[in-house]
Amino acid sequence: MSEITSVIPEHGPGQKQINLRRLSLNVVEGPDQGQKMELDHDVVRIGAHAHNHFVLTDTTVSRRHAEITRVQDGILLRDLSSTNGTFVGEVRIKEVFLGEGRRFRVGKTWLEYELLDEIIDIVPAESARFEDLVGAALPMREVYSVLERVARTELTVLVSGETGTGKELVSRAIHKRSGRKKGPFVVFDCGAVARNLVESELFGHERGAFTGAVSSRAGVFEQAHGGTIFLDELGELPLELQPTLLRVLEQREVRRVGDRRVRPVDVRVVAATNRDLLQLVKEGSFREDLYYRLAVVEISMPPLRERLADLELLMSHLLTTAGFEHTVKGLAPEVINVFEAYHWPGNVRELRNTLLRAIPFCDGDLIDLAALPDALTATADPDIGDDVGLPLPSPSLPFREAKDQLIEVFERRYLEDLLDRCDGNLSRAAREAGVDRKTIARMLKRHGISV
């Protein structure tokens, strides 16, 4: 069981560290005396069944006897409705916080636990990539260093950052470098599913559980059994479902909608958000206990504007991995200047979409200004444009025509940025823009923007 956080140590201003904490379990009395194990799971299950993390042969120990969980307030020992009980001293407990080095008994077996702390300086990786993540800038190489340490553990990870910074690539990299790499990798976008279907999609349903449930169906947690589940846009999860998700994370079992049975699930959870979850906690729209259950390790992805030194490397990589044949080898110098001056609200995803859209409009082997969308080239000429980068219409135009021209450019750029942020999902785009889906579709059609 581990916890990783970034801190600023006294010995080196600006030096980040990993605080790695593991849990050691040791049988001090009972049939398995001498058995000892170091674990880094968020929740450590103890019992006689082989699916537990710490397996005991004691015949007085239940199949699923007890579990140890790291929560915000400390180490929580919980009995799992065992037959012969879990004891601290002579007191049978349901759940209790354990002090450092405390012993406890399950069945006839006495166990003691110890927290093993290890503080490691984050030394930026030397490589310019980690799996499908590309970038040689210092913030990215620090991310690679943390991923190298975290991926091989079982820890729950929360990836934060703006839209398009590569949060899903981080989750896939964690999966590929983990012991679960041969298991399934399942993605669930909390903001892309209708509110009334989120529970069914996450946890599954039984036939007849609701109108339209014509057959039983496993949810994404069951589908990810033995592998990794990536919960994207976590900040969009309805408040009323957050307690259910918390129980799944703590108990590692799901109950389908319309079913009384619980089903154990063995999953590694990686979640992502582009929202400030701590601010949502303060506002009362996100549960504090769920935040701390998910943010065992928190990785923050830098926006592209803070790693512009990676532009050339990224552009080369994106052109090489375009997914279709083309003859484009690079960018004209004036295009590079535009890219370096642009603020990239959609980050690497917007850069990729811009390059892929430009390739078909290239006459030679370099992308020039003519191949770029008008919203982007508007920033190329310093003689036009105001503080927000919109081109000012000619003063010779009539007022109404000049106003319409400015609105036209603004709408197009707004829509392109909106679609980049929402991965082309019209429902999400409508929610973020505060308009209905038909309005977004109508505006896209007027500007000739395809999804």
Short mmCIF file of C-alpha atoms in Angstrom, two decimals:
data_model
loop_
_atom_site.label_atom_id
_atom_site.label_comp_id
_atom_site.label_asym_id
_atom_site.label_seq_id
_atom_site.Cartn_x
_atom_site.Cartn_y
_atom_site.Cartn_z
CA MET A 1 0.00 0.00 0.00
CA SER A 2 1.66 3.27 -1.07
CA GLU A 3 1.04 6.95 -1.22
CA ILE A 4 2.82 9.27 -3.61
CA THR A 5 2.78 13.04 -3.41
CA SER A 6 4.92 15.86 -4.75
CA VAL A 7 6.50 18.14 -2.17
CA ILE A 8 9.17 20.83 -2.02
CA PRO A 9 11.90 19.50 0.30
CA GLU A 10 14.14 21.71 2.41
CA HIS A 11 17.40 20.41 0.94
CA GLY A 12 16.71 21.47 -2.64
CA PRO A 13 14.44 24.41 -3.60
CA GLY A 14 12.08 23.28 -6.33
CA GLN A 15 13.12 19.63 -6.03
CA LYS A 16 10.10 17.33 -6.17
CA GLN A 17 9.93 14.07 -4.29
CA ILE A 18 7.96 10.86 -4.22
CA ASN A 19 6.80 9.78 -0.78
CA LEU A 20 6.41 6.02 -1.25
CA ARG A 21 4.73 4.13 1.58
CA ARG A 22 4.22 0.37 1.57
CA LEU A 23 2.42 -1.87 4.00
CA SER A 24 4.12 -4.92 5.50
CA LEU A 25 1.97 -7.73 6.94
CA ASN A 26 3.55 -10.39 9.15
CA VAL A 27 1.96 -13.49 10.76
CA VAL A 28 3.33 -13.56 14.32
CA GLU A 29 1.18 -16.43 15.65
CA GLY A 30 -0.94 -19.11 13.98
CA PRO A 31 -0.67 -21.85 11.33
CA ASP A 32 1.08 -19.48 8.87
CA GLN A 33 3.56 -18.07 11.39
CA GLY A 34 6.50 -16.44 9.64
CA GLN A 35 4.57 -15.53 6.48
CA LYS A 36 5.41 -11.94 5.57
CA MET A 37 4.55 -9.77 2.60
CA GLU A 38 4.99 -6.18 1.43
CA LEU A 39 1.96 -4.80 -0.41
CA ASP A 40 1.20 -1.57 -2.25
CA HIS A 41 -2.52 -2.04 -2.94
CA ASP A 42 -4.98 0.70 -1.95
CA VAL A 43 -7.09 -1.97 -0.25
CA VAL A 44 -5.47 -5.14 1.15
CA ARG A 45 -7.82 -8.13 1.49
CA ILE A 46 -7.07 -10.89 4.01
CA GLY A 47 -8.71 -14.33 3.90
CA ALA A 48 -8.57 -17.99 2.95
CA HIS A 49 -9.62 -17.56 -0.70
CA ALA A 50 -6.85 -17.41 -3.29
CA HIS A 51 -8.20 -14.09 -4.65
CA ASN A 52 -7.16 -12.27 -1.47
CA HIS A 53 -3.93 -10.26 -1.38
CA PHE A 54 -2.82 -11.97 1.85
CA VAL A 55 -3.90 -15.62 1.86
CA LEU A 56 -4.02 -17.66 5.08
CA THR A 57 -4.43 -21.43 5.56
CA ASP A 58 -5.95 -21.05 9.05
CA THR A 59 -9.24 -23.02 8.94
CA THR A 60 -10.85 -20.50 11.32
CA VAL A 61 -10.28 -17.69 8.78
CA SER A 62 -13.17 -16.93 6.42
CA ARG A 63 -12.80 -16.85 2.62
CA ARG A 64 -13.02 -13.05 2.74
CA HIS A 65 -12.22 -12.24 6.33
CA ALA A 66 -10.93 -8.66 6.69
CA GLU A 67 -9.35 -5.79 4.82
CA ILE A 68 -6.98 -2.93 5.51
CA THR A 69 -7.64 0.35 3.73
CA ARG A 70 -5.68 3.58 3.68
CA VAL A 71 -8.10 6.46 4.10
CA GLN A 72 -7.57 10.17 4.62
CA ASP A 73 -7.55 9.82 8.42
CA GLY A 74 -5.26 6.79 8.70
CA ILE A 75 -5.24 3.00 8.39
CA LEU A 76 -8.68 1.41 8.67
CA LEU A 77 -9.12 -2.28 9.58
CA ARG A 78 -12.56 -3.63 8.60
CA ASP A 79 -14.12 -7.03 9.27
CA LEU A 80 -15.91 -8.46 6.22
CA SER A 81 -18.72 -10.24 8.12
CA SER A 82 -16.38 -13.12 8.97
CA THR A 83 -17.55 -16.16 10.90
CA ASN A 84 -15.00 -16.05 13.72
CA GLY A 85 -14.44 -12.31 13.84
CA THR A 86 -11.60 -9.79 13.72
CA PHE A 87 -10.09 -8.68 17.04
CA VAL A 88 -7.87 -5.88 18.28
CA GLY A 89 -6.72 -7.04 21.68
CA GLU A 90 -9.72 -8.84 23.19
CA VAL A 91 -12.26 -6.60 21.45
CA ARG A 92 -14.13 -7.90 18.42
CA ILE A 93 -14.40 -5.08 15.92
CA LYS A 94 -16.44 -4.19 12.86
CA GLU A 95 -14.02 -1.46 11.81
CA VAL A 96 -11.36 0.48 13.63
CA PHE A 97 -8.40 2.76 12.96
CA LEU A 98 -5.09 1.07 13.67
CA GLY A 99 -2.17 2.77 15.33
CA GLU A 100 1.38 2.28 14.06
CA GLY A 101 2.63 -1.28 14.57
CA ARG A 102 -0.63 -2.56 16.09
CA ARG A 103 -1.43 -6.26 16.15
CA PHE A 104 -4.80 -7.76 15.34
CA ARG A 105 -6.32 -11.23 15.10
CA VAL A 106 -8.32 -12.95 12.37
CA GLY A 107 -9.60 -16.37 13.41
CA LYS A 108 -6.71 -17.86 15.36
CA THR A 109 -4.04 -15.94 13.43
CA TRP A 110 -2.29 -12.91 14.91
CA LEU A 111 -0.97 -10.37 12.43
CA GLU A 112 1.04 -7.20 12.77
CA TYR A 113 1.47 -4.49 10.18
CA GLU A 114 4.14 -1.90 9.58
CA LEU A 115 4.21 1.13 7.30
CA LEU A 116 7.42 1.25 5.28
CA ASP A 117 8.27 4.78 4.19
CA GLU A 118 10.63 5.61 1.36
CA ILE A 119 11.20 9.15 0.12
CA ILE A 120 12.69 9.37 -3.38
CA ASP A 121 13.77 12.46 -5.29
CA ILE A 122 12.08 12.81 -8.66
CA VAL A 123 14.98 12.79 -11.09
CA PRO A 124 13.69 13.77 -14.55
CA ALA A 125 13.87 10.87 -16.97
CA GLU A 126 16.47 11.08 -19.72
CA SER A 127 14.13 9.76 -22.41
CA ALA A 128 11.98 12.06 -24.55
CA ARG A 129 9.07 9.63 -24.47
CA PHE A 130 7.25 7.15 -22.26
CA GLU A 131 5.13 4.65 -24.21
CA ASP A 132 2.97 6.93 -26.46
CA LEU A 133 3.75 10.11 -24.52
CA VAL A 134 6.18 12.38 -26.36
CA GLY A 135 8.09 15.36 -24.99
CA ALA A 136 11.57 16.29 -23.81
CA ALA A 137 10.58 19.36 -21.74
CA LEU A 138 11.38 19.15 -18.02
CA PRO A 139 7.72 18.90 -16.85
CA MET A 140 7.17 15.90 -19.13
CA ARG A 141 10.35 14.13 -18.08
CA GLU A 142 9.30 14.57 -14.44
CA VAL A 143 5.97 12.94 -15.32
CA TYR A 144 7.84 10.02 -16.91
CA SER A 145 9.89 9.57 -13.73
CA VAL A 146 6.76 9.35 -11.58
CA LEU A 147 5.06 7.01 -14.05
CA GLU A 148 8.08 4.71 -14.01
CA ARG A 149 7.69 4.35 -10.24
CA VAL A 150 3.89 4.21 -10.09
CA ALA A 151 2.99 2.03 -13.08
CA ARG A 152 4.31 -1.19 -11.59
CA THR A 153 2.30 -0.74 -8.38
CA GLU A 154 -1.42 -1.31 -7.83
CA LEU A 155 -2.09 2.26 -6.72
CA THR A 156 -5.11 4.27 -7.79
CA VAL A 157 -4.02 7.27 -9.87
CA LEU A 158 -5.74 10.60 -10.54
CA VAL A 159 -4.50 12.43 -13.65
CA SER A 160 -5.35 16.12 -13.81
CA GLY A 161 -4.79 18.63 -16.57
CA GLU A 162 -6.44 20.62 -19.31
CA THR A 163 -8.28 18.97 -22.18
CA GLY A 164 -5.92 17.54 -24.77
CA THR A 165 -2.82 17.24 -22.56
CA GLY A 166 -2.64 13.44 -22.84
CA LYS A 167 -4.43 12.14 -19.77
CA GLU A 168 -5.72 9.01 -21.52
CA LEU A 169 -2.23 8.33 -22.89
CA VAL A 170 -0.99 8.43 -19.28
CA SER A 171 -3.58 5.85 -18.26
CA ARG A 172 -2.68 3.57 -21.16
CA ALA A 173 1.02 3.91 -20.33
CA ILE A 174 0.33 2.92 -16.72
CA HIS A 175 -1.58 -0.14 -17.92
CA LYS A 176 1.13 -1.19 -20.40
CA ARG A 177 3.86 -0.93 -17.75
CA SER A 178 1.89 -2.74 -15.03
CA GLY A 179 1.44 -6.36 -14.10
CA ARG A 180 -2.05 -6.09 -15.61
CA LYS A 181 -0.88 -5.38 -19.15
CA LYS A 182 -2.32 -8.68 -20.43
CA GLY A 183 -5.71 -7.86 -18.93
CA PRO A 184 -8.40 -5.59 -20.39
CA PHE A 185 -8.13 -1.81 -20.58
CA VAL A 186 -11.59 -0.24 -20.40
CA VAL A 187 -12.39 3.45 -20.88
CA PHE A 188 -15.48 5.12 -19.42
CA ASP A 189 -16.22 8.80 -20.09
CA CYS A 190 -18.32 10.10 -17.18
CA GLY A 191 -19.42 13.12 -19.22
CA ALA A 192 -20.44 11.35 -22.42
CA VAL A 193 -23.20 9.09 -21.07
CA ALA A 194 -26.76 10.22 -20.39
CA ARG A 195 -27.20 10.93 -16.68
CA ASN A 196 -29.89 8.26 -16.24
CA LEU A 197 -27.63 5.57 -17.76
CA VAL A 198 -24.38 6.23 -15.90
CA GLU A 199 -25.10 3.78 -13.06
CA SER A 200 -26.04 1.00 -15.48
CA GLU A 201 -22.98 1.61 -17.66
CA LEU A 202 -20.63 1.63 -14.67
CA PHE A 203 -22.02 -1.23 -12.62
CA GLY A 204 -24.20 -3.20 -15.05
CA HIS A 205 -27.89 -4.18 -14.88
CA GLU A 206 -30.14 -7.20 -14.84
CA ARG A 207 -32.88 -7.93 -17.33
CA GLY A 208 -36.02 -5.94 -16.54
CA ALA A 209 -34.23 -3.58 -14.14
CA PHE A 210 -35.63 -0.63 -16.08
CA THR A 211 -37.45 0.11 -19.33
CA GLY A 212 -35.28 -1.02 -22.21
CA ALA A 213 -33.21 -3.50 -20.16
CA VAL A 214 -34.10 -6.47 -22.36
CA SER A 215 -31.09 -8.52 -21.23
CA SER A 216 -28.54 -8.61 -18.42
CA ARG A 217 -25.35 -6.67 -19.02
CA ALA A 218 -22.03 -6.34 -17.22
CA GLY A 219 -20.88 -2.82 -16.43
CA VAL A 220 -17.43 -1.44 -17.21
CA PHE A 221 -16.05 -2.47 -13.80
CA GLU A 222 -16.87 -6.11 -14.52
CA GLN A 223 -15.57 -5.75 -18.07
CA ALA A 224 -12.25 -4.47 -16.67
CA HIS A 225 -11.85 -7.40 -14.23
CA GLY A 226 -8.20 -8.40 -14.12
CA GLY A 227 -7.12 -5.21 -15.88
CA THR A 228 -7.40 -1.43 -15.68
CA ILE A 229 -10.39 0.90 -15.84
CA PHE A 230 -9.92 4.51 -16.96
CA LEU A 231 -12.59 6.88 -15.64
CA ASP A 232 -12.37 9.99 -17.81
CA GLU A 233 -13.96 13.37 -16.98
CA LEU A 234 -14.49 12.29 -13.39
CA GLY A 235 -15.70 15.74 -12.38
CA GLU A 236 -18.85 15.13 -14.45
CA LEU A 237 -19.94 12.13 -12.36
CA PRO A 238 -23.37 12.87 -10.82
CA LEU A 239 -23.19 13.55 -7.08
CA GLU A 240 -25.81 10.91 -6.30
CA LEU A 241 -23.62 8.16 -7.83
CA GLN A 242 -20.42 9.15 -6.05
CA PRO A 243 -21.18 7.13 -2.86
CA THR A 244 -21.73 4.03 -5.00
CA LEU A 245 -18.41 4.52 -6.77
CA LEU A 246 -16.71 5.05 -3.41
CA ARG A 247 -18.09 1.74 -2.12
CA VAL A 248 -16.85 -0.06 -5.23
CA LEU A 249 -13.38 1.41 -4.78
CA GLU A 250 -13.26 0.49 -1.08
CA GLN A 251 -14.93 -2.93 -1.23
CA ARG A 252 -13.88 -3.99 -4.76
CA GLU A 253 -17.29 -5.41 -5.53
CA VAL A 254 -20.26 -4.24 -7.61
CA ARG A 255 -23.99 -4.76 -7.48
CA ARG A 256 -25.77 -4.54 -10.82
CA VAL A 257 -28.88 -2.39 -11.09
CA GLY A 258 -31.85 -4.63 -10.27
CA ASP A 259 -29.71 -7.37 -8.66
CA ARG A 260 -29.24 -8.35 -5.01
CA ARG A 261 -25.97 -10.18 -5.55
CA VAL A 262 -22.57 -8.55 -5.25
CA ARG A 263 -19.79 -9.52 -7.64
CA PRO A 264 -16.09 -9.13 -6.75
CA VAL A 265 -14.02 -7.08 -9.20
CA ASP A 266 -10.24 -6.99 -9.43
CA VAL A 267 -9.36 -3.73 -11.18
CA ARG A 268 -6.73 -1.00 -11.18
CA VAL A 269 -8.39 2.42 -11.33
CA VAL A 270 -6.96 5.42 -13.15
CA ALA A 271 -9.18 8.52 -13.22
CA ALA A 272 -8.81 11.83 -15.05
CA THR A 273 -10.27 15.29 -14.81
CA ASN A 274 -9.79 18.70 -16.38
CA ARG A 275 -11.60 20.34 -13.46
CA ASP A 276 -10.35 21.41 -10.04
CA LEU A 277 -11.80 18.62 -7.89
CA LEU A 278 -10.78 20.29 -4.63
CA GLN A 279 -12.76 23.35 -5.69
CA LEU A 280 -15.72 21.09 -6.50
CA VAL A 281 -15.33 19.59 -3.02
CA LYS A 282 -15.57 23.08 -1.51
CA GLU A 283 -18.65 23.79 -3.62
CA GLY A 284 -20.29 20.57 -2.45
CA SER A 285 -20.54 18.95 -5.90
CA PHE A 286 -17.81 16.34 -5.32
CA ARG A 287 -17.34 14.14 -2.27
CA GLU A 288 -14.17 14.75 -0.27
CA ASP A 289 -13.81 11.08 0.71
CA LEU A 290 -14.08 10.01 -2.95
CA TYR A 291 -11.44 12.56 -3.94
CA TYR A 292 -8.95 11.20 -1.40
CA ARG A 293 -9.74 7.61 -2.37
CA LEU A 294 -8.90 8.41 -6.02
CA ALA A 295 -5.98 10.80 -5.46
CA VAL A 296 -3.66 8.24 -3.85
CA VAL A 297 -1.26 9.35 -6.58
CA GLU A 298 -1.99 12.59 -8.43
CA ILE A 299 -0.20 13.39 -11.67
CA SER A 300 -0.61 16.82 -13.23
CA MET A 301 -0.12 17.09 -16.99
CA PRO A 302 1.43 20.37 -18.21
CA PRO A 303 -0.42 22.40 -20.89
CA LEU A 304 1.27 22.75 -24.27
CA ARG A 305 1.90 26.48 -23.76
CA GLU A 306 4.21 25.55 -20.85
CA ARG A 307 6.24 23.12 -22.97
CA LEU A 308 6.55 24.93 -26.31
CA ALA A 309 10.10 23.60 -26.56
CA ASP A 310 8.42 20.28 -27.46
CA LEU A 311 6.58 21.72 -30.48
CA GLU A 312 9.08 20.54 -33.08
CA LEU A 313 9.33 17.07 -31.56
CA LEU A 314 5.55 16.78 -31.28
CA MET A 315 4.91 17.97 -34.83
CA SER A 316 7.40 15.46 -36.22
CA HIS A 317 5.80 12.66 -34.21
CA LEU A 318 2.25 13.63 -35.20
CA LEU A 319 3.09 13.85 -38.89
CA THR A 320 4.77 10.44 -38.75
CA THR A 321 1.80 8.83 -36.97
CA ALA A 322 -0.95 10.55 -38.98
CA GLY A 323 -2.61 7.23 -39.81
CA PHE A 324 -2.77 7.81 -43.59
CA GLU A 325 -0.27 8.25 -46.39
CA HIS A 326 0.97 11.73 -47.18
CA THR A 327 4.10 13.51 -48.41
CA VAL A 328 4.30 16.28 -45.81
CA LYS A 329 7.69 16.37 -44.10
CA GLY A 330 7.44 19.52 -41.99
CA LEU A 331 6.20 23.07 -41.55
CA ALA A 332 7.09 26.32 -43.26
CA PRO A 333 8.99 28.77 -40.99
CA GLU A 334 6.05 31.20 -40.87
CA VAL A 335 3.75 28.39 -39.69
CA ILE A 336 6.18 27.50 -36.90
CA ASN A 337 6.11 31.16 -35.84
CA VAL A 338 2.31 31.07 -35.73
CA PHE A 339 2.31 27.86 -33.72
CA GLU A 340 4.82 29.25 -31.22
CA ALA A 341 2.68 32.38 -30.72
CA TYR A 342 -0.63 30.56 -30.38
CA HIS A 343 -2.00 29.74 -26.90
CA TRP A 344 -3.26 26.21 -27.81
CA PRO A 345 -6.37 25.94 -25.60
CA GLY A 346 -6.90 22.38 -26.87
CA ASN A 347 -3.24 21.48 -26.23
CA VAL A 348 -1.65 18.50 -28.02
CA ARG A 349 -5.01 17.22 -29.27
CA GLU A 350 -5.68 20.58 -30.93
CA LEU A 351 -2.17 20.55 -32.44
CA ARG A 352 -2.78 17.08 -33.85
CA ASN A 353 -6.18 18.02 -35.29
CA THR A 354 -4.72 21.18 -36.82
CA LEU A 355 -1.91 19.25 -38.52
CA LEU A 356 -4.18 16.48 -39.81
CA ARG A 357 -6.67 19.00 -41.20
CA ALA A 358 -3.85 20.91 -42.92
CA ILE A 359 -2.18 17.94 -44.66
CA PRO A 360 -4.78 17.55 -47.47
CA PHE A 361 -4.48 21.25 -48.33
CA CYS A 362 -0.69 21.20 -48.82
CA ASP A 363 0.69 21.60 -52.37
CA GLY A 364 4.25 20.65 -51.43
CA ASP A 365 5.99 18.82 -48.64
CA LEU A 366 5.61 21.66 -46.11
CA ILE A 367 2.50 22.94 -44.37
CA ASP A 368 2.14 26.66 -45.20
CA LEU A 369 -0.18 29.37 -43.91
CA ALA A 370 -2.70 28.74 -46.68
CA ALA A 371 -3.34 25.25 -45.32
CA LEU A 372 -4.20 26.47 -41.81
CA PRO A 373 -7.70 27.39 -40.60
CA ASP A 374 -8.51 31.12 -40.64
CA ALA A 375 -8.94 31.19 -36.86
CA LEU A 376 -5.31 30.20 -36.43
CA THR A 377 -3.73 32.38 -39.13
CA ALA A 378 -5.51 35.42 -37.71
CA THR A 379 -2.71 35.55 -35.13
CA ALA A 380 0.03 35.49 -37.76
CA ASP A 381 -0.05 39.20 -38.68
CA PRO A 382 0.80 41.53 -35.79
CA ASP A 383 -0.76 44.43 -37.65
CA ILE A 384 -4.21 42.89 -37.29
CA GLY A 385 -5.84 41.47 -34.22
CA ASP A 386 -6.57 42.74 -30.77
CA ASP A 387 -5.55 41.52 -27.32
CA VAL A 388 -7.55 38.29 -27.72
CA GLY A 389 -6.08 37.47 -31.10
CA LEU A 390 -9.17 38.18 -33.24
CA PRO A 391 -8.57 39.98 -36.58
CA LEU A 392 -10.08 43.46 -36.62
CA PRO A 393 -12.23 44.17 -39.71
CA SER A 394 -11.24 46.96 -42.05
CA PRO A 395 -12.48 50.37 -40.80
CA SER A 396 -13.68 51.05 -44.33
CA LEU A 397 -16.51 48.52 -43.90
CA PRO A 398 -19.95 49.59 -42.72
CA PHE A 399 -20.41 49.06 -38.98
CA ARG A 400 -22.92 46.21 -39.26
CA GLU A 401 -20.80 44.36 -41.85
CA ALA A 402 -17.63 44.80 -39.78
CA LYS A 403 -19.44 43.54 -36.67
CA ASP A 404 -20.79 40.48 -38.51
CA GLN A 405 -17.31 39.70 -39.84
CA LEU A 406 -15.80 39.84 -36.34
CA ILE A 407 -18.57 37.63 -34.91
CA GLU A 408 -18.04 35.17 -37.78
CA VAL A 409 -14.37 34.74 -36.92
CA PHE A 410 -15.10 34.52 -33.19
CA GLU A 411 -17.80 31.87 -33.64
CA ARG A 412 -15.62 29.72 -35.86
CA ARG A 413 -12.64 29.82 -33.50
CA TYR A 414 -14.89 29.22 -30.48
CA LEU A 415 -16.49 26.19 -32.13
CA GLU A 416 -13.16 24.69 -33.23
CA ASP A 417 -11.69 25.09 -29.74
CA LEU A 418 -14.88 23.74 -28.16
CA LEU A 419 -14.86 20.62 -30.34
CA ASP A 420 -11.17 20.04 -29.59
CA ARG A 421 -11.87 20.22 -25.86
CA CYS A 422 -14.85 17.86 -26.15
CA ASP A 423 -13.29 15.36 -28.58
CA GLY A 424 -15.99 16.12 -31.13
CA ASN A 425 -18.79 15.06 -28.77
CA LEU A 426 -21.72 17.39 -29.56
CA SER A 427 -23.60 16.67 -26.33
CA ARG A 428 -20.59 17.58 -24.20
CA ALA A 429 -19.90 20.62 -26.38
CA ALA A 430 -23.47 21.83 -25.89
CA ARG A 431 -23.21 21.40 -22.12
CA GLU A 432 -19.93 23.32 -21.92
CA ALA A 433 -21.26 26.10 -24.15
CA GLY A 434 -24.52 26.33 -22.21
CA VAL A 435 -26.73 25.85 -25.29
CA ASP A 436 -28.76 22.95 -26.64
CA ARG A 437 -27.34 20.35 -29.03
CA LYS A 438 -29.39 21.60 -32.00
CA THR A 439 -27.89 25.07 -31.66
CA ILE A 440 -24.35 23.67 -31.77
CA ALA A 441 -25.22 21.51 -34.80
CA ARG A 442 -26.75 24.48 -36.59
CA MET A 443 -23.70 26.68 -35.96
CA LEU A 444 -21.34 23.95 -37.17
CA LYS A 445 -23.33 23.57 -40.38
CA ARG A 446 -23.29 27.34 -40.96
CA HIS A 447 -19.50 27.46 -40.62
CA GLY A 448 -18.95 24.27 -42.64
CA ILE A 449 -17.26 22.48 -39.74
CA SER A 450 -17.61 18.71 -39.80
CA VAL A 451 -17.33 16.47 -36.74
#
